[in-house]
Short mmCIF file of C-alpha atoms and ligand atoms in Angstrom, two decimals:
data_model
loop_
_atom_site.label_atom_id
_atom_site.label_comp_id
_atom_site.label_asym_id
_atom_site.label_seq_id
_atom_site.Cartn_x
_atom_site.Cartn_y
_atom_site.Cartn_z
CA MET A 1 4.25 -50.02 -2.95
CA VAL A 2 1.73 -48.60 -5.58
CA ALA A 3 3.02 -49.41 -8.81
CA VAL A 4 5.74 -50.95 -10.32
CA ASN A 5 5.97 -50.85 -14.15
CA HIS A 6 7.28 -54.24 -15.47
CA ALA A 7 7.10 -54.10 -18.79
CA LEU A 8 9.24 -50.90 -18.61
CA ALA A 9 11.97 -52.73 -15.93
CA SER A 10 12.16 -55.70 -18.74
CA GLU A 11 12.87 -53.29 -21.37
CA LEU A 12 16.04 -51.57 -19.26
CA GLY A 13 17.08 -54.90 -18.61
CA LEU A 14 15.89 -55.08 -14.95
CA ASP A 15 14.29 -57.43 -13.55
CA PHE A 16 12.54 -57.04 -9.78
CA ARG A 17 10.30 -60.42 -10.17
CA GLY A 18 12.76 -62.47 -7.51
CA ALA A 19 13.11 -59.49 -5.67
CA ARG A 20 11.08 -59.21 -1.66
CA GLU A 21 8.45 -56.41 -1.38
CA SER A 22 10.31 -54.43 1.25
CA GLU A 23 13.68 -54.68 -0.60
CA LEU A 24 12.23 -53.12 -3.70
CA ALA A 25 10.03 -50.64 -1.28
CA ALA A 26 13.29 -49.31 0.38
CA LEU A 27 14.68 -49.26 -3.20
CA PHE A 28 12.02 -46.62 -5.09
CA ALA A 29 11.97 -44.75 -2.09
CA GLY A 30 15.49 -44.20 -2.03
CA GLN A 31 16.33 -45.29 1.19
CA ALA A 32 18.25 -48.19 -0.01
CA LEU A 33 20.69 -46.59 -2.82
CA PRO A 34 21.89 -48.89 -5.29
CA PRO A 35 25.84 -49.60 -5.31
CA GLY A 36 27.61 -46.95 -6.70
CA ALA A 37 24.85 -44.36 -6.94
CA GLU A 38 26.03 -40.61 -6.07
CA PRO A 39 22.41 -38.36 -6.31
CA ILE A 40 22.31 -34.76 -7.31
CA ALA A 41 19.76 -32.50 -7.88
CA GLN A 42 20.37 -30.46 -10.81
CA ALA A 43 20.59 -26.96 -11.48
CA TYR A 44 18.28 -25.16 -14.47
CA ALA A 45 16.75 -22.30 -15.31
CA GLY A 46 13.85 -21.21 -17.20
CA HIS A 47 11.66 -19.28 -18.84
CA GLN A 48 8.04 -19.88 -17.00
CA PHE A 49 5.15 -18.05 -18.97
CA GLY A 50 7.63 -15.86 -20.16
CA HIS A 51 9.76 -15.03 -17.46
CA PHE A 52 13.19 -15.79 -16.47
CA THR A 53 13.82 -17.43 -13.38
CA MET A 54 17.05 -20.01 -12.48
CA LEU A 55 15.96 -22.89 -10.67
CA GLY A 56 16.63 -26.55 -10.43
CA ASP A 57 15.57 -29.84 -9.06
CA GLY A 58 13.39 -28.51 -6.03
CA ARG A 59 11.94 -32.07 -5.15
CA ALA A 60 13.72 -34.41 -7.94
CA ILE A 61 17.16 -36.21 -7.29
CA LEU A 62 18.90 -37.97 -10.27
CA LEU A 63 19.74 -41.30 -8.55
CA GLY A 64 21.71 -42.49 -11.68
CA GLU A 65 22.32 -43.46 -15.03
CA HIS A 66 21.76 -47.09 -16.43
CA ILE A 67 22.71 -48.54 -19.34
CA ALA A 68 19.68 -51.08 -21.37
CA PRO A 69 20.60 -54.09 -23.08
CA ASP A 70 20.32 -52.21 -25.84
CA GLY A 71 23.13 -50.01 -25.09
CA ARG A 72 20.28 -47.18 -24.80
CA ARG A 73 21.52 -44.42 -21.46
CA VAL A 74 18.65 -43.22 -19.59
CA ASP A 75 18.50 -41.32 -16.03
CA LEU A 76 17.00 -42.60 -13.29
CA HIS A 77 15.42 -39.59 -11.40
CA PHE A 78 13.18 -39.50 -8.26
CA LYS A 79 10.52 -36.85 -8.12
CA GLY A 80 9.38 -36.01 -4.23
CA SER A 81 12.33 -37.43 -3.01
CA GLY A 82 12.30 -33.96 -0.40
CA ARG A 83 13.86 -30.70 -0.22
CA THR A 84 17.26 -30.01 -2.19
CA ALA A 85 19.64 -26.80 -2.66
CA PHE A 86 16.92 -25.57 -5.29
CA SER A 87 13.69 -25.91 -3.11
CA ARG A 88 13.06 -22.63 -2.48
CA ALA A 89 10.00 -22.19 -0.31
CA GLY A 90 8.81 -25.76 -1.54
CA ASP A 91 8.44 -28.87 0.78
CA GLY A 92 10.04 -31.31 -2.06
CA ARG A 93 7.40 -33.76 -1.78
CA ALA A 94 4.51 -35.06 -3.70
CA VAL A 95 1.40 -36.47 -3.62
CA LEU A 96 0.10 -39.38 -4.97
CA GLY A 97 -2.37 -38.72 -7.47
CA PRO A 98 -0.22 -36.53 -9.83
CA MET A 99 2.50 -39.14 -9.15
CA LEU A 100 0.21 -41.64 -10.33
CA ARG A 101 -1.00 -39.41 -13.24
CA GLU A 102 2.64 -39.11 -14.43
CA TYR A 103 2.51 -43.01 -14.80
CA ILE A 104 -0.77 -43.44 -16.52
CA MET A 105 -0.07 -40.64 -18.66
CA GLY A 106 3.28 -41.58 -19.40
CA GLU A 107 2.39 -45.03 -20.69
CA ALA A 108 -0.21 -43.97 -22.40
CA MET A 109 1.70 -41.32 -24.67
CA HIS A 110 4.60 -44.48 -24.68
CA ALA A 111 2.12 -47.04 -26.09
CA LEU A 112 0.44 -44.30 -28.51
CA GLY A 113 4.44 -43.60 -30.01
CA VAL A 114 4.83 -40.46 -28.72
CA PRO A 115 8.81 -40.31 -27.14
CA THR A 116 8.26 -39.36 -23.61
CA THR A 117 9.98 -39.71 -20.06
CA ARG A 118 8.35 -42.94 -18.12
CA VAL A 119 7.54 -44.24 -14.24
CA LEU A 120 9.43 -47.24 -13.25
CA ALA A 121 7.61 -47.13 -10.02
CA VAL A 122 5.36 -45.63 -7.71
CA VAL A 123 5.59 -45.40 -3.98
CA THR A 124 3.49 -44.16 -0.87
CA THR A 125 6.16 -42.76 1.58
CA GLY A 126 3.71 -43.16 4.51
CA GLU A 127 3.90 -39.70 5.27
CA ALA A 128 1.18 -36.95 5.09
CA VAL A 129 1.42 -33.69 2.72
CA GLN A 130 0.08 -30.74 2.98
CA ARG A 131 -1.69 -29.08 0.13
CA GLU A 132 -5.35 -28.04 -0.28
CA SER A 133 -5.97 -30.35 2.25
CA LEU A 134 -3.53 -33.11 3.77
CA ARG A 135 -2.77 -35.72 1.24
CA PRO A 136 -1.16 -38.99 1.33
CA GLY A 137 2.83 -38.34 0.31
CA ALA A 138 4.37 -40.49 -2.90
CA MET A 139 7.13 -40.31 -5.01
CA LEU A 140 7.80 -41.89 -8.28
CA LEU A 141 10.97 -43.13 -10.37
CA ARG A 142 10.98 -41.86 -13.49
CA VAL A 143 13.23 -42.95 -16.33
CA ALA A 144 14.52 -40.82 -19.04
CA SER A 145 17.08 -40.65 -21.87
CA SER A 146 18.21 -37.59 -20.18
CA HIS A 147 17.26 -34.44 -17.90
CA LEU A 148 18.79 -32.35 -19.76
CA ARG A 149 16.42 -29.36 -20.77
CA VAL A 150 16.42 -26.30 -22.72
CA GLY A 151 16.37 -24.42 -19.35
CA THR A 152 19.75 -26.51 -18.79
CA PHE A 153 21.43 -24.62 -21.36
CA GLU A 154 19.86 -21.00 -20.28
CA PHE A 155 21.36 -21.86 -16.61
CA VAL A 156 24.76 -22.70 -18.12
CA ALA A 157 24.51 -19.62 -20.65
CA ALA A 158 23.40 -17.40 -17.77
CA LEU A 159 26.64 -18.05 -15.77
CA ARG A 160 28.61 -16.45 -18.89
CA GLN A 161 31.16 -18.88 -18.72
CA GLU A 162 32.82 -19.77 -22.32
CA GLU A 163 34.63 -22.87 -21.40
CA MET A 164 31.95 -24.09 -18.92
CA LEU A 165 29.29 -23.71 -22.11
CA ARG A 166 31.41 -25.51 -24.42
CA GLN A 167 32.16 -28.46 -21.79
CA PHE A 168 28.16 -28.66 -21.19
CA VAL A 169 27.19 -28.60 -25.12
CA SER A 170 30.24 -31.24 -25.70
CA TYR A 171 28.48 -33.48 -23.75
CA ALA A 172 25.16 -33.24 -24.65
CA ILE A 173 26.29 -33.82 -28.25
CA GLU A 174 28.02 -36.69 -27.04
CA ARG A 175 24.97 -38.03 -25.45
CA HIS A 176 21.90 -37.19 -27.36
CA GLU A 177 23.69 -36.31 -31.16
CA PRO A 178 27.29 -38.34 -31.04
CA GLU A 179 27.02 -39.07 -34.67
CA LEU A 180 27.96 -34.76 -34.56
CA LEU A 181 31.05 -35.38 -32.58
CA ALA A 182 33.25 -36.08 -36.01
CA GLU A 183 32.30 -33.03 -37.71
CA PRO A 184 35.81 -30.88 -37.19
CA SER A 185 34.39 -27.11 -36.93
CA GLU A 186 32.48 -26.25 -33.77
CA ALA A 187 29.98 -23.98 -35.21
CA VAL A 188 28.74 -26.44 -38.09
CA ARG A 189 28.62 -28.81 -35.08
CA THR A 190 26.48 -26.89 -32.91
CA LEU A 191 24.36 -25.53 -35.80
CA ALA A 192 23.85 -28.91 -36.98
CA PHE A 193 22.75 -29.72 -33.06
CA LEU A 194 20.35 -26.67 -32.76
CA ARG A 195 18.83 -28.21 -36.08
CA ALA A 196 18.44 -31.78 -34.69
CA VAL A 197 17.08 -30.69 -31.34
CA MET A 198 14.45 -28.29 -33.49
CA LEU A 199 13.52 -31.54 -35.68
CA ARG A 200 13.11 -33.63 -32.17
CA GLN A 201 10.50 -30.77 -31.23
CA ALA A 202 8.63 -30.11 -34.10
CA SER A 203 8.47 -34.16 -34.60
CA LEU A 204 7.10 -34.23 -30.87
CA VAL A 205 4.39 -31.44 -30.94
CA ALA A 206 3.44 -32.86 -34.24
CA LYS A 207 2.55 -35.80 -32.44
CA TRP A 208 1.42 -34.23 -29.45
CA GLN A 209 -1.29 -32.22 -31.88
CA LEU A 210 -2.24 -35.53 -33.69
CA VAL A 211 -3.41 -37.82 -30.74
CA GLY A 212 -5.13 -34.18 -28.89
CA PHE A 213 -2.57 -33.77 -26.33
CA VAL A 214 -2.38 -30.43 -24.20
CA HIS A 215 0.99 -30.50 -22.33
CA GLY A 216 -0.37 -27.50 -20.52
CA VAL A 217 3.40 -25.97 -19.16
CA MET A 218 5.56 -25.75 -21.73
CA ASN A 219 8.00 -23.55 -20.05
CA THR A 220 11.64 -24.02 -21.20
CA ASP A 221 12.40 -25.98 -18.24
CA ASN A 222 9.93 -28.22 -19.60
CA MET A 223 11.36 -29.19 -22.40
CA THR A 224 14.10 -31.46 -23.21
CA ILE A 225 17.28 -31.81 -25.26
CA SER A 226 16.37 -35.62 -26.07
CA GLY A 227 12.19 -34.86 -27.57
CA GLU A 228 10.65 -36.36 -25.22
CA THR A 229 7.71 -35.03 -23.31
CA ILE A 230 8.48 -34.19 -19.88
CA ASP A 231 6.38 -32.92 -16.67
CA TYR A 232 2.75 -34.56 -16.44
CA GLY A 233 1.61 -31.23 -14.42
CA PRO A 234 -1.06 -30.19 -16.17
CA CYS A 235 -1.47 -31.78 -19.13
CA ALA A 236 -4.39 -33.65 -20.47
CA PHE A 237 -5.96 -34.91 -23.52
CA MET A 238 -8.51 -33.15 -25.63
CA ASP A 239 -12.26 -34.39 -25.59
CA THR A 240 -13.99 -32.26 -27.53
CA TYR A 241 -11.67 -30.59 -30.31
CA HIS A 242 -11.05 -26.79 -29.73
CA ARG A 243 -7.66 -25.35 -30.88
CA ASP A 244 -8.15 -22.95 -27.70
CA THR A 245 -8.50 -25.56 -25.18
CA VAL A 246 -6.76 -25.22 -22.25
CA PHE A 247 -7.17 -27.12 -18.63
CA SER A 248 -4.28 -25.61 -16.64
CA SER A 249 -5.91 -23.69 -13.80
CA ILE A 250 -2.98 -21.21 -13.75
CA ASP A 251 -3.41 -20.62 -17.90
CA SER A 252 -5.30 -17.94 -17.18
CA GLY A 253 -4.08 -16.27 -20.98
CA GLY A 254 -4.11 -19.54 -22.79
CA ARG A 255 -0.25 -19.18 -23.82
CA TYR A 256 -0.16 -23.27 -23.44
CA ALA A 257 -3.70 -23.59 -25.57
CA TYR A 258 -3.88 -26.81 -27.68
CA GLY A 259 -3.51 -24.64 -30.81
CA GLN A 260 -0.28 -22.42 -29.70
CA GLN A 261 2.15 -25.63 -28.66
CA PRO A 262 3.87 -25.60 -32.11
CA ARG A 263 4.18 -21.59 -32.04
CA VAL A 264 5.61 -21.87 -28.35
CA ALA A 265 7.75 -24.95 -29.31
CA LEU A 266 9.85 -22.39 -31.53
CA TRP A 267 9.76 -19.75 -28.94
CA ASN A 268 11.57 -22.08 -26.70
CA LEU A 269 13.64 -23.50 -29.07
CA THR A 270 14.64 -19.60 -30.00
CA ARG A 271 15.62 -19.17 -26.14
CA PHE A 272 17.99 -22.59 -26.88
CA ALA A 273 19.44 -20.97 -30.01
CA GLU A 274 20.38 -18.14 -27.40
CA THR A 275 22.44 -19.74 -25.77
CA LEU A 276 24.60 -21.21 -28.15
CA LEU A 277 25.23 -18.40 -30.40
CA SER A 278 28.64 -17.52 -29.22
CA LEU A 279 29.57 -21.07 -30.26
CA ILE A 280 27.67 -20.46 -33.68
CA ASP A 281 30.18 -17.26 -34.40
CA THR A 282 32.00 -14.99 -32.41
CA ASP A 283 30.33 -12.41 -34.16
CA ARG A 284 26.88 -11.82 -32.97
CA PRO A 285 25.03 -10.61 -35.42
CA LYS A 286 26.45 -13.43 -38.07
CA ALA A 287 25.45 -15.85 -35.45
CA ILE A 288 21.96 -14.59 -35.05
CA GLU A 289 21.58 -14.95 -38.66
CA ARG A 290 22.62 -18.34 -39.47
CA ALA A 291 20.80 -19.61 -35.99
CA THR A 292 17.73 -17.85 -37.15
CA GLU A 293 18.22 -19.22 -40.74
CA CYS A 294 17.68 -22.27 -38.65
CA LEU A 295 14.72 -21.90 -36.99
CA GLU A 296 12.87 -20.72 -39.75
CA SER A 297 12.83 -24.15 -41.14
CA PHE A 298 10.99 -25.18 -38.07
CA ALA A 299 7.66 -24.06 -39.39
CA PRO A 300 7.28 -26.07 -42.51
CA SER A 301 9.07 -29.12 -40.96
CA PHE A 302 6.74 -29.15 -38.43
CA SER A 303 3.62 -28.59 -40.89
CA GLU A 304 5.18 -31.28 -42.87
CA LEU A 305 5.34 -33.48 -40.36
CA TRP A 306 1.89 -33.07 -38.75
CA LEU A 307 -0.06 -33.00 -42.65
CA ASN A 308 1.36 -36.37 -43.01
CA GLY A 309 -0.07 -37.64 -39.89
CA MET A 310 -3.02 -36.04 -40.74
CA ARG A 311 -3.30 -37.80 -43.73
CA ALA A 312 -2.35 -41.09 -42.06
CA LYS A 313 -5.15 -40.64 -39.76
CA LEU A 314 -7.13 -40.04 -42.81
CA GLY A 315 -6.01 -43.18 -44.66
CA LEU A 316 -3.79 -41.96 -47.10
CA GLU A 317 -0.54 -42.31 -48.01
CA ARG A 318 0.11 -40.09 -50.79
CA ALA A 319 0.25 -36.31 -50.81
CA GLU A 320 -1.56 -34.42 -53.02
CA ALA A 321 -2.06 -30.50 -52.88
CA ASP A 322 -5.59 -30.08 -51.38
CA ASP A 323 -5.14 -32.99 -48.31
CA LEU A 324 -4.79 -29.65 -46.17
CA GLU A 325 -7.78 -28.50 -47.78
CA LEU A 326 -9.39 -31.30 -46.46
CA VAL A 327 -8.05 -31.83 -43.19
CA ARG A 328 -8.71 -27.94 -42.49
CA GLU A 329 -12.70 -28.69 -43.51
CA LEU A 330 -12.78 -31.54 -41.16
CA LEU A 331 -11.43 -29.76 -38.49
CA THR A 332 -13.42 -26.43 -39.10
CA TRP A 333 -16.10 -29.01 -38.99
CA MET A 334 -15.06 -30.80 -35.48
CA GLU A 335 -14.84 -27.10 -34.42
CA SER A 336 -18.19 -25.99 -34.95
CA ALA A 337 -20.01 -29.38 -33.85
CA GLU A 338 -18.16 -29.50 -31.09
CA ALA A 339 -16.94 -33.07 -31.91
CA ASP A 340 -14.71 -35.74 -29.38
CA PHE A 341 -11.27 -35.85 -31.17
CA THR A 342 -10.64 -39.01 -30.78
CA SER A 343 -13.88 -40.59 -31.50
CA THR A 344 -14.32 -38.59 -34.19
CA PHE A 345 -11.07 -39.89 -36.30
CA SER A 346 -12.19 -43.47 -34.83
CA ALA A 347 -15.47 -43.68 -36.34
CA LEU A 348 -13.69 -42.59 -39.60
CA ALA A 349 -11.85 -45.28 -38.96
CA GLN A 350 -14.63 -47.93 -39.05
CA PRO A 351 -15.68 -50.13 -41.93
CA GLY A 352 -18.91 -48.82 -43.59
CA ALA A 353 -17.35 -45.13 -42.87
CA LEU A 354 -17.74 -43.80 -46.27
CA GLY A 355 -21.14 -44.55 -46.31
CA GLU A 356 -23.93 -42.41 -45.80
CA PRO A 357 -24.32 -40.61 -42.33
CA GLY A 358 -26.25 -42.93 -40.41
CA ALA A 359 -24.90 -45.93 -42.46
CA LEU A 360 -22.65 -47.08 -39.53
CA GLU A 361 -25.38 -48.67 -37.23
CA GLY A 362 -25.80 -51.31 -38.67
CA ALA A 363 -21.62 -51.76 -39.65
CA GLY A 364 -21.18 -54.13 -36.64
CA SER A 365 -19.13 -51.04 -35.13
CA SER A 366 -18.05 -51.91 -31.95
CA SER A 367 -18.49 -48.85 -29.83
CA SER A 368 -21.78 -46.76 -29.29
CA ALA A 369 -19.20 -43.70 -29.23
CA ASN A 370 -18.03 -44.35 -32.57
CA VAL A 371 -21.86 -44.45 -33.88
CA ALA A 372 -23.22 -41.12 -31.98
CA ALA A 373 -19.77 -39.53 -33.35
CA LEU A 374 -20.25 -40.88 -36.63
CA SER A 375 -24.15 -40.72 -37.40
CA ALA A 376 -23.62 -37.14 -36.48
CA GLY A 377 -20.80 -36.89 -38.35
CA PRO A 378 -19.03 -34.98 -40.53
CA PRO A 379 -21.32 -33.20 -43.46
CA ARG A 380 -21.89 -35.54 -46.55
CA GLU A 381 -19.94 -33.03 -48.76
CA TRP A 382 -17.03 -33.79 -47.00
CA ARG A 383 -17.54 -37.32 -46.93
CA LEU A 384 -18.25 -37.01 -50.63
CA LYS A 385 -14.63 -35.05 -50.86
CA TRP A 386 -12.74 -37.68 -48.73
CA ARG A 387 -14.38 -40.72 -50.65
CA SER A 388 -13.20 -39.67 -54.27
CA ARG A 389 -9.88 -38.72 -52.48
CA LEU A 390 -9.72 -42.56 -51.40
CA GLU A 391 -10.11 -44.24 -54.52
CA ARG A 392 -7.46 -41.65 -56.28
CA GLU A 393 -5.15 -43.62 -53.58
CA GLY A 394 -6.46 -46.77 -54.73
CA VAL A 395 -6.87 -48.68 -51.72
CA SER A 396 -9.11 -51.60 -50.65
CA ASP A 397 -11.68 -50.79 -47.94
CA ALA A 398 -10.12 -53.47 -45.81
CA ALA A 399 -6.43 -51.68 -46.03
CA ARG A 400 -8.02 -48.61 -45.38
CA VAL A 401 -9.41 -49.57 -42.01
CA ALA A 402 -6.20 -51.63 -41.42
CA ARG A 403 -4.25 -48.46 -41.81
CA MET A 404 -6.62 -46.16 -40.42
CA GLN A 405 -6.97 -48.16 -37.11
CA SER A 406 -3.35 -48.77 -36.20
CA VAL A 407 -2.61 -45.02 -36.08
CA ASN A 408 -6.27 -44.03 -34.52
CA PRO A 409 -6.53 -44.80 -31.39
CA SER A 410 -9.90 -45.82 -29.56
CA VAL A 411 -8.87 -45.97 -25.96
CA ILE A 412 -7.00 -42.34 -24.87
CA PRO A 413 -6.69 -41.49 -20.72
CA ARG A 414 -9.83 -40.11 -20.61
CA ASN A 415 -10.02 -36.97 -18.22
CA HIS A 416 -12.81 -38.62 -16.39
CA ARG A 417 -11.78 -42.18 -16.44
CA VAL A 418 -8.13 -40.87 -14.84
CA GLU A 419 -9.80 -39.24 -12.24
CA GLU A 420 -12.05 -41.95 -11.31
CA VAL A 421 -8.88 -44.16 -10.84
CA LEU A 422 -7.11 -41.72 -9.03
CA SER A 423 -9.84 -41.32 -6.37
CA ALA A 424 -10.48 -45.20 -6.16
CA VAL A 425 -6.52 -45.12 -5.06
CA GLU A 426 -6.66 -42.12 -2.79
CA LEU A 427 -10.34 -42.71 -0.94
CA SER A 428 -10.41 -46.55 -0.59
CA GLY A 429 -6.68 -47.54 -1.80
CA ASP A 430 -8.64 -49.92 -4.73
CA LEU A 431 -5.69 -50.18 -6.86
CA ALA A 432 -7.35 -52.59 -9.78
CA PRO A 433 -8.77 -49.78 -11.81
CA LEU A 434 -6.13 -48.23 -12.06
CA HIS A 435 -3.77 -51.00 -13.44
CA ALA A 436 -6.88 -52.19 -15.66
CA LEU A 437 -6.72 -48.66 -16.79
CA VAL A 438 -3.04 -48.84 -17.66
CA ASP A 439 -3.63 -52.15 -19.34
CA ALA A 440 -6.00 -50.87 -21.71
CA LEU A 441 -3.79 -48.04 -22.43
CA ARG A 442 -0.91 -50.21 -23.25
CA THR A 443 -3.05 -51.26 -26.43
CA PRO A 444 -4.55 -48.08 -27.72
CA MET A 445 -5.53 -49.25 -31.27
CA LEU A 446 -7.02 -52.39 -30.14
CA ARG A 447 -10.45 -53.10 -31.60
CA PRO A 448 -12.89 -53.46 -29.90
CA PRO A 449 -11.19 -52.02 -27.04
CA ARG A 450 -11.06 -54.73 -23.61
CA ASP A 451 -13.58 -52.41 -22.12
CA PRO A 452 -15.29 -50.44 -24.55
CA ARG A 453 -16.48 -47.68 -21.78
CA LEU A 454 -12.84 -46.59 -22.02
CA ALA A 455 -13.40 -45.50 -25.38
CA GLU A 456 -16.32 -43.23 -24.72
CA PRO A 457 -16.36 -39.48 -24.16
CA PRO A 458 -17.51 -37.91 -20.60
CA PRO A 459 -21.23 -37.27 -20.03
CA PRO A 460 -22.22 -34.44 -20.86
CA ASP A 461 -22.83 -33.41 -17.21
CA CYS A 462 -19.15 -33.62 -16.51
CA GLY A 463 -18.51 -30.08 -16.89
CA PRO A 464 -15.09 -28.34 -17.84
CA TYR A 465 -12.02 -30.05 -16.64
CA ARG A 466 -9.54 -28.57 -14.57
CA THR A 467 -5.52 -29.38 -13.70
CA PHE A 468 -3.48 -28.76 -11.90
CA CYS A 469 0.66 -28.47 -11.36
CA GLY A 470 0.98 -30.98 -8.82
CA THR A 471 2.91 -29.23 -6.76
P1 LIG B 501 7.23 -27.80 -12.71
O1 LIG B 501 6.08 -26.51 -12.54
O2 LIG B 501 6.79 -28.66 -11.94
O3 LIG B 501 7.80 -27.45 -13.91
O4 LIG B 501 8.41 -26.96 -11.31
C1 LIG B 501 8.84 -25.78 -11.30
C2 LIG B 501 9.59 -25.79 -10.17
O5 LIG B 501 9.19 -25.72 -9.38
C3 LIG B 501 11.04 -26.70 -10.47
O6 LIG B 501 11.98 -26.46 -10.15
C4 LIG B 501 10.49 -27.99 -9.64
O7 LIG B 501 11.61 -28.46 -9.10
C5 LIG B 501 9.98 -26.87 -8.19
N1 LIG B 501 9.16 -27.56 -7.22
C6 LIG B 501 7.93 -27.93 -7.75
N2 LIG B 501 7.12 -28.71 -6.97
C7 LIG B 501 7.98 -28.21 -5.79
C8 LIG B 501 7.90 -28.83 -3.87
N3 LIG B 501 6.66 -29.27 -3.63
N4 LIG B 501 9.21 -28.43 -3.68
C9 LIG B 501 10.01 -27.90 -3.93
N5 LIG B 501 10.46 -27.37 -5.38
C10 LIG B 501 9.46 -27.64 -6.06
MG1 LIG B 502 9.16 -29.15 -15.19
#
């Protein structure tokens, strides 16, 4: 056993503390099934980089569902458990580094308030798995409010069996939007479902943008109906701010770049809407018209959520017409100055940040990264504008700082730190740095951070960061 997420276990009403390690290892490795579990691999389809493919869980198994004490129903899902009916040429296996990466990123996202699938446990399998080299085999147990994806709808729609589609959509509505079941008209219910999924995705992607998260592989099979982040393959948090940021080694066209994410979400939602057309209206052009009308509200919904999030990051609660311009000017400066995304906002959230550039050194700032970000920080002209905007808000400086420090993290899973802890595990079996990082990520807003080094951007000699799908 490499990691057991006791925090998540207790939220789910599971208590593993009394169990013997060998029992837990057997449970998390799928060798001992919980009573009543009937594991299945799930079929789905997906648009991968724009191209439609029939897929399925090639290396994952749904162990079963669990009902938490608060009534929430979740899927428990193995990843890396071996070949399934959908493995195609793959071995169905996973290796340790990427499984731990999924654990780290999921916990970080959860603590940042971003809806996400999470890892309950990671175990090694004792097998060596062939990748670029022989790597230690591992698997994880993932918790999700369901594994229904846009790609699951595409799979069912591609079968062209109206009754099955109807059953499947009812199931999904019952699972994720049960209040819509009271709606007697199928057309109205289906459109409301589309709208609900669209709003969840708009909110999710707005949250990604606000913390600088780049998913990296927003294929339709990696987009959930629940609005939870899924598939932590090639994802990464941005250090230096730029809209074109891409980490994934296979995304050479930048289709899934940071700045493209809202647009791609809408593209994926359009694929989702297409699967629902026959339930919206038997007259296809009419159905398209109604679905399009619904999707047209994605852009304004997203923009509003994002702008409100940006306002909060800058300490603003009320809305003023010029706020978008204030935010744009800051982002434009950040891009041209190659400013670190997280440190810039974190520095602006410090007491004293409203003073002149350079004033921060004496302000008792805890992190040298923050000082560096601000003393080189946004230009004086922008700061004066921000200051007068805050004056109109009428908050005390202490209240502004408290507000801003509750939404601007100081600690995110920095790529160089994640790589460091993963190498420590793989090269020397040392789990201590991994657990210390996850602990720090659980309180991302803490000031000063438990380990101030974790708040620092990568050293300049780190070079560009590349991620891989982990397959
Ligand atoms: P992903 O890039 O993780 O979204 O995976 C795309 C598809 O490839 C999914 O259907 C996966 O289940 C499948 N897949 C990924 N890795 C493996 C593997 N090692 N063996 C079998 N199937 C895999
Ligand atoms: Mg995937």
